mmCIF file with all atom_site columns, C-alpha atoms in Angstrom:
data_model
loop_
_atom_site.group_PDB
_atom_site.id
_atom_site.type_symbol
_atom_site.label_atom_id
_atom_site.label_alt_id
_atom_site.label_comp_id
_atom_site.label_asym_id
_atom_site.label_entity_id
_atom_site.label_seq_id
_atom_site.pdbx_PDB_ins_code
_atom_site.Cartn_x
_atom_site.Cartn_y
_atom_site.Cartn_z
_atom_site.occupancy
_atom_site.B_iso_or_equiv
_atom_site.pdbx_formal_charge
_atom_site.auth_seq_id
_atom_site.auth_comp_id
_atom_site.auth_asym_id
_atom_site.auth_atom_id
_atom_site.pdbx_PDB_model_num
ATOM 1   C CA . MET A 1 1   ? -17.225 -16.542 -6.600  1.00 0.00 ? 1   MET A CA 1
ATOM 2   C CA . ASP A 1 2   ? -16.569 -19.994 -8.015  1.00 0.00 ? 2   ASP A CA 1
ATOM 3   C CA . GLN A 1 3   ? -18.592 -19.216 -11.124 1.00 0.00 ? 3   GLN A CA 1
ATOM 4   C CA . GLU A 1 4   ? -16.553 -16.151 -12.022 1.00 0.00 ? 4   GLU A CA 1
ATOM 5   C CA . PRO A 1 5   ? -12.847 -16.784 -11.334 1.00 0.00 ? 5   PRO A CA 1
ATOM 6   C CA . ARG A 1 6   ? -11.758 -13.254 -12.264 1.00 0.00 ? 6   ARG A CA 1
ATOM 7   C CA . LEU A 1 7   ? -14.109 -11.736 -9.700  1.00 0.00 ? 7   LEU A CA 1
ATOM 8   C CA . LYS A 1 8   ? -12.149 -13.208 -6.800  1.00 0.00 ? 8   LYS A CA 1
ATOM 9   C CA . ALA A 1 9   ? -8.896  -11.652 -8.049  1.00 0.00 ? 9   ALA A CA 1
ATOM 10  C CA . LYS A 1 10  ? -10.565 -8.275  -8.514  1.00 0.00 ? 10  LYS A CA 1
ATOM 11  C CA . MET A 1 11  ? -12.154 -8.354  -5.066  1.00 0.00 ? 11  MET A CA 1
ATOM 12  C CA . GLY A 1 12  ? -8.902  -9.446  -3.452  1.00 0.00 ? 12  GLY A CA 1
ATOM 13  C CA . GLN A 1 13  ? -7.091  -6.425  -4.838  1.00 0.00 ? 13  GLN A CA 1
ATOM 14  C CA . HIS A 1 14  ? -9.788  -4.113  -3.488  1.00 0.00 ? 14  HIS A CA 1
ATOM 15  C CA . PHE A 1 15  ? -9.535  -5.784  -0.081  1.00 0.00 ? 15  PHE A CA 1
ATOM 16  C CA . VAL A 1 16  ? -5.761  -5.287  -0.039  1.00 0.00 ? 16  VAL A CA 1
ATOM 17  C CA . ASP A 1 17  ? -6.167  -1.642  -1.029  1.00 0.00 ? 17  ASP A CA 1
ATOM 18  C CA . LEU A 1 18  ? -8.618  -1.137  1.831   1.00 0.00 ? 18  LEU A CA 1
ATOM 19  C CA . LEU A 1 19  ? -6.282  -2.976  4.193   1.00 0.00 ? 19  LEU A CA 1
ATOM 20  C CA . VAL A 1 20  ? -3.440  -0.615  3.339   1.00 0.00 ? 20  VAL A CA 1
ATOM 21  C CA . LYS A 1 21  ? -5.589  2.514   3.687   1.00 0.00 ? 21  LYS A CA 1
ATOM 22  C CA . THR A 1 22  ? -7.634  1.705   6.785   1.00 0.00 ? 22  THR A CA 1
ATOM 23  C CA . ARG A 1 23  ? -6.768  2.969   10.250  1.00 0.00 ? 23  ARG A CA 1
ATOM 24  C CA . LYS A 1 24  ? -9.551  1.138   12.099  1.00 0.00 ? 24  LYS A CA 1
ATOM 25  C CA . LYS A 1 25  ? -8.442  -2.096  13.749  1.00 0.00 ? 25  LYS A CA 1
ATOM 26  C CA . GLU A 1 26  ? -11.896 -3.684  13.507  1.00 0.00 ? 26  GLU A CA 1
ATOM 27  C CA . VAL A 1 27  ? -12.021 -3.074  9.733   1.00 0.00 ? 27  VAL A CA 1
ATOM 28  C CA . GLU A 1 28  ? -8.428  -4.263  9.348   1.00 0.00 ? 28  GLU A CA 1
ATOM 29  C CA . TYR A 1 29  ? -9.241  -7.436  11.277  1.00 0.00 ? 29  TYR A CA 1
ATOM 30  C CA . GLU A 1 30  ? -12.242 -8.267  9.077   1.00 0.00 ? 30  GLU A CA 1
ATOM 31  C CA . LEU A 1 31  ? -10.223 -7.645  5.917   1.00 0.00 ? 31  LEU A CA 1
ATOM 32  C CA . CYS A 1 32  ? -7.361  -9.812  7.199   1.00 0.00 ? 32  CYS A CA 1
ATOM 33  C CA . ARG A 1 33  ? -9.752  -12.569 8.226   1.00 0.00 ? 33  ARG A CA 1
ATOM 34  C CA . THR A 1 34  ? -11.421 -12.556 4.815   1.00 0.00 ? 34  THR A CA 1
ATOM 35  C CA . LEU A 1 35  ? -8.125  -12.533 2.920   1.00 0.00 ? 35  LEU A CA 1
ATOM 36  C CA . LEU A 1 36  ? -6.662  -15.334 5.053   1.00 0.00 ? 36  LEU A CA 1
ATOM 37  C CA . HIS A 1 37  ? -9.768  -17.455 4.810   1.00 0.00 ? 37  HIS A CA 1
ATOM 38  C CA . TYR A 1 38  ? -10.745 -17.066 1.155   1.00 0.00 ? 38  TYR A CA 1
ATOM 39  C CA . PHE A 1 39  ? -7.692  -15.857 -0.779  1.00 0.00 ? 39  PHE A CA 1
ATOM 40  C CA . ASP A 1 40  ? -4.965  -18.377 0.097   1.00 0.00 ? 40  ASP A CA 1
ATOM 41  C CA . GLU A 1 41  ? -4.443  -19.260 -3.578  1.00 0.00 ? 41  GLU A CA 1
ATOM 42  C CA . TYR A 1 42  ? -3.337  -15.656 -4.230  1.00 0.00 ? 42  TYR A CA 1
ATOM 43  C CA . PRO A 1 43  ? 0.032   -15.283 -2.433  1.00 0.00 ? 43  PRO A CA 1
ATOM 44  C CA . SER A 1 44  ? 0.234   -11.494 -2.670  1.00 0.00 ? 44  SER A CA 1
ATOM 45  C CA . PHE A 1 45  ? -3.245  -11.000 -1.192  1.00 0.00 ? 45  PHE A CA 1
ATOM 46  C CA . TYR A 1 46  ? -2.694  -13.652 1.448   1.00 0.00 ? 46  TYR A CA 1
ATOM 47  C CA . SER A 1 47  ? 0.678   -12.341 2.569   1.00 0.00 ? 47  SER A CA 1
ATOM 48  C CA . ALA A 1 48  ? -0.664  -8.766  2.822   1.00 0.00 ? 48  ALA A CA 1
ATOM 49  C CA . ALA A 1 49  ? -2.994  -10.034 5.538   1.00 0.00 ? 49  ALA A CA 1
ATOM 50  C CA . ALA A 1 50  ? -0.665  -12.571 7.134   1.00 0.00 ? 50  ALA A CA 1
ATOM 51  C CA . VAL A 1 51  ? 2.082   -10.053 7.765   1.00 0.00 ? 51  VAL A CA 1
ATOM 52  C CA . ARG A 1 52  ? -0.331  -8.064  9.965   1.00 0.00 ? 52  ARG A CA 1
ATOM 53  C CA . ILE A 1 53  ? -0.615  -10.927 12.453  1.00 0.00 ? 53  ILE A CA 1
ATOM 54  C CA . ILE A 1 54  ? 2.634   -9.908  14.136  1.00 0.00 ? 54  ILE A CA 1
ATOM 55  C CA . SER A 1 55  ? 1.369   -6.384  14.828  1.00 0.00 ? 55  SER A CA 1
ATOM 56  C CA . TYR A 1 56  ? -1.742  -7.838  16.451  1.00 0.00 ? 56  TYR A CA 1
ATOM 57  C CA . LEU A 1 57  ? 0.283   -10.198 18.648  1.00 0.00 ? 57  LEU A CA 1
ATOM 58  C CA . GLU A 1 58  ? 2.641   -7.413  19.750  1.00 0.00 ? 58  GLU A CA 1
ATOM 59  C CA . SER A 1 59  ? -0.143  -5.002  20.680  1.00 0.00 ? 59  SER A CA 1
ATOM 60  C CA . PRO A 1 60  ? -0.407  -3.762  24.286  1.00 0.00 ? 60  PRO A CA 1
ATOM 61  C CA . ASP A 1 61  ? -4.210  -4.157  24.063  1.00 0.00 ? 61  ASP A CA 1
ATOM 62  C CA . LYS A 1 62  ? -5.338  -7.647  25.162  1.00 0.00 ? 62  LYS A CA 1
ATOM 63  C CA . ASN A 1 63  ? -8.394  -7.530  22.917  1.00 0.00 ? 63  ASN A CA 1
ATOM 64  C CA . ILE A 1 64  ? -6.214  -6.930  19.865  1.00 0.00 ? 64  ILE A CA 1
ATOM 65  C CA . ILE A 1 65  ? -3.869  -9.720  20.937  1.00 0.00 ? 65  ILE A CA 1
ATOM 66  C CA . TRP A 1 66  ? -6.885  -12.038 21.081  1.00 0.00 ? 66  TRP A CA 1
ATOM 67  C CA . LEU A 1 67  ? -7.831  -10.998 17.541  1.00 0.00 ? 67  LEU A CA 1
ATOM 68  C CA . GLY A 1 68  ? -4.240  -11.743 16.530  1.00 0.00 ? 68  GLY A CA 1
ATOM 69  C CA . TYR A 1 69  ? -4.581  -15.266 17.887  1.00 0.00 ? 69  TYR A CA 1
ATOM 70  C CA . LYS A 1 70  ? -7.807  -15.705 15.923  1.00 0.00 ? 70  LYS A CA 1
ATOM 71  C CA . LEU A 1 71  ? -5.996  -14.610 12.739  1.00 0.00 ? 71  LEU A CA 1
ATOM 72  C CA . LEU A 1 72  ? -3.076  -16.882 13.587  1.00 0.00 ? 72  LEU A CA 1
ATOM 73  C CA . GLU A 1 73  ? -5.495  -19.778 14.025  1.00 0.00 ? 73  GLU A CA 1
ATOM 74  C CA . ILE A 1 74  ? -6.864  -19.203 10.502  1.00 0.00 ? 74  ILE A CA 1
ATOM 75  C CA . HIS A 1 75  ? -3.337  -18.879 9.146   1.00 0.00 ? 75  HIS A CA 1
ATOM 76  C CA . LEU A 1 76  ? -2.093  -22.039 10.821  1.00 0.00 ? 76  LEU A CA 1
ATOM 77  C CA . SER A 1 77  ? -5.110  -23.998 9.624   1.00 0.00 ? 77  SER A CA 1
ATOM 78  C CA . LYS A 1 78  ? -3.843  -23.472 6.085   1.00 0.00 ? 78  LYS A CA 1
ATOM 79  C CA . ASP A 1 79  ? -0.360  -24.669 5.125   1.00 0.00 ? 79  ASP A CA 1
ATOM 80  C CA . LEU A 1 80  ? 2.103   -24.683 8.016   1.00 0.00 ? 80  LEU A CA 1
ATOM 81  C CA . SER A 1 81  ? 5.153   -24.988 5.755   1.00 0.00 ? 81  SER A CA 1
ATOM 82  C CA . MET A 1 82  ? 4.131   -21.858 3.827   1.00 0.00 ? 82  MET A CA 1
ATOM 83  C CA . PHE A 1 83  ? 3.795   -20.068 7.157   1.00 0.00 ? 83  PHE A CA 1
ATOM 84  C CA . ALA A 1 84  ? 7.295   -21.080 8.311   1.00 0.00 ? 84  ALA A CA 1
ATOM 85  C CA . GLU A 1 85  ? 8.909   -20.047 5.038   1.00 0.00 ? 85  GLU A CA 1
ATOM 86  C CA . SER A 1 86  ? 7.100   -16.715 4.891   1.00 0.00 ? 86  SER A CA 1
ATOM 87  C CA . TYR A 1 87  ? 7.672   -15.626 8.489   1.00 0.00 ? 87  TYR A CA 1
ATOM 88  C CA . PRO A 1 88  ? 10.912  -16.974 9.981   1.00 0.00 ? 88  PRO A CA 1
ATOM 89  C CA . GLU A 1 89  ? 10.868  -14.095 12.488  1.00 0.00 ? 89  GLU A CA 1
ATOM 90  C CA . LEU A 1 90  ? 7.966   -15.802 14.245  1.00 0.00 ? 90  LEU A CA 1
ATOM 91  C CA . GLN A 1 91  ? 10.351  -18.505 15.426  1.00 0.00 ? 91  GLN A CA 1
ATOM 92  C CA . MET A 1 92  ? 11.138  -16.001 18.203  1.00 0.00 ? 92  MET A CA 1
ATOM 93  C CA . ILE A 1 93  ? 7.498   -16.079 19.294  1.00 0.00 ? 93  ILE A CA 1
ATOM 94  C CA . PHE A 1 94  ? 7.292   -19.880 19.156  1.00 0.00 ? 94  PHE A CA 1
ATOM 95  C CA . PRO A 1 95  ? 10.843  -20.966 20.053  1.00 0.00 ? 95  PRO A CA 1
ATOM 96  C CA . LYS A 1 96  ? 9.931   -24.402 21.417  1.00 0.00 ? 96  LYS A CA 1
ATOM 97  C CA . ARG A 1 97  ? 7.650   -25.311 18.559  1.00 0.00 ? 97  ARG A CA 1
ATOM 98  C CA . THR A 1 98  ? 9.076   -26.230 15.194  1.00 0.00 ? 98  THR A CA 1
ATOM 99  C CA . LEU A 1 99  ? 7.099   -24.597 12.432  1.00 0.00 ? 99  LEU A CA 1
ATOM 100 C CA . LYS A 1 100 ? 8.380   -26.888 9.700   1.00 0.00 ? 100 LYS A CA 1
#
């Protein structure tokens, strides 16, 4: 994708469209993981995936919670300040840890 910069933007939009339309958690997870890992320079694509982390962490299913932690790990490995600014509601989940 480095050789064709426009391709990444086009693919990212398709991934977001699929993310919005899909009902399968396993497909949603893979789309979120890909967007978080490879599309961090596109804020709209990145945030479409990052906002889903909360739903994973609040799930009653322990397997989905584990997937949420995997997504959170990818997200936190990026820019922690961007994370804190984008999702202040997560301060409730991590009250003892300062995100900034």
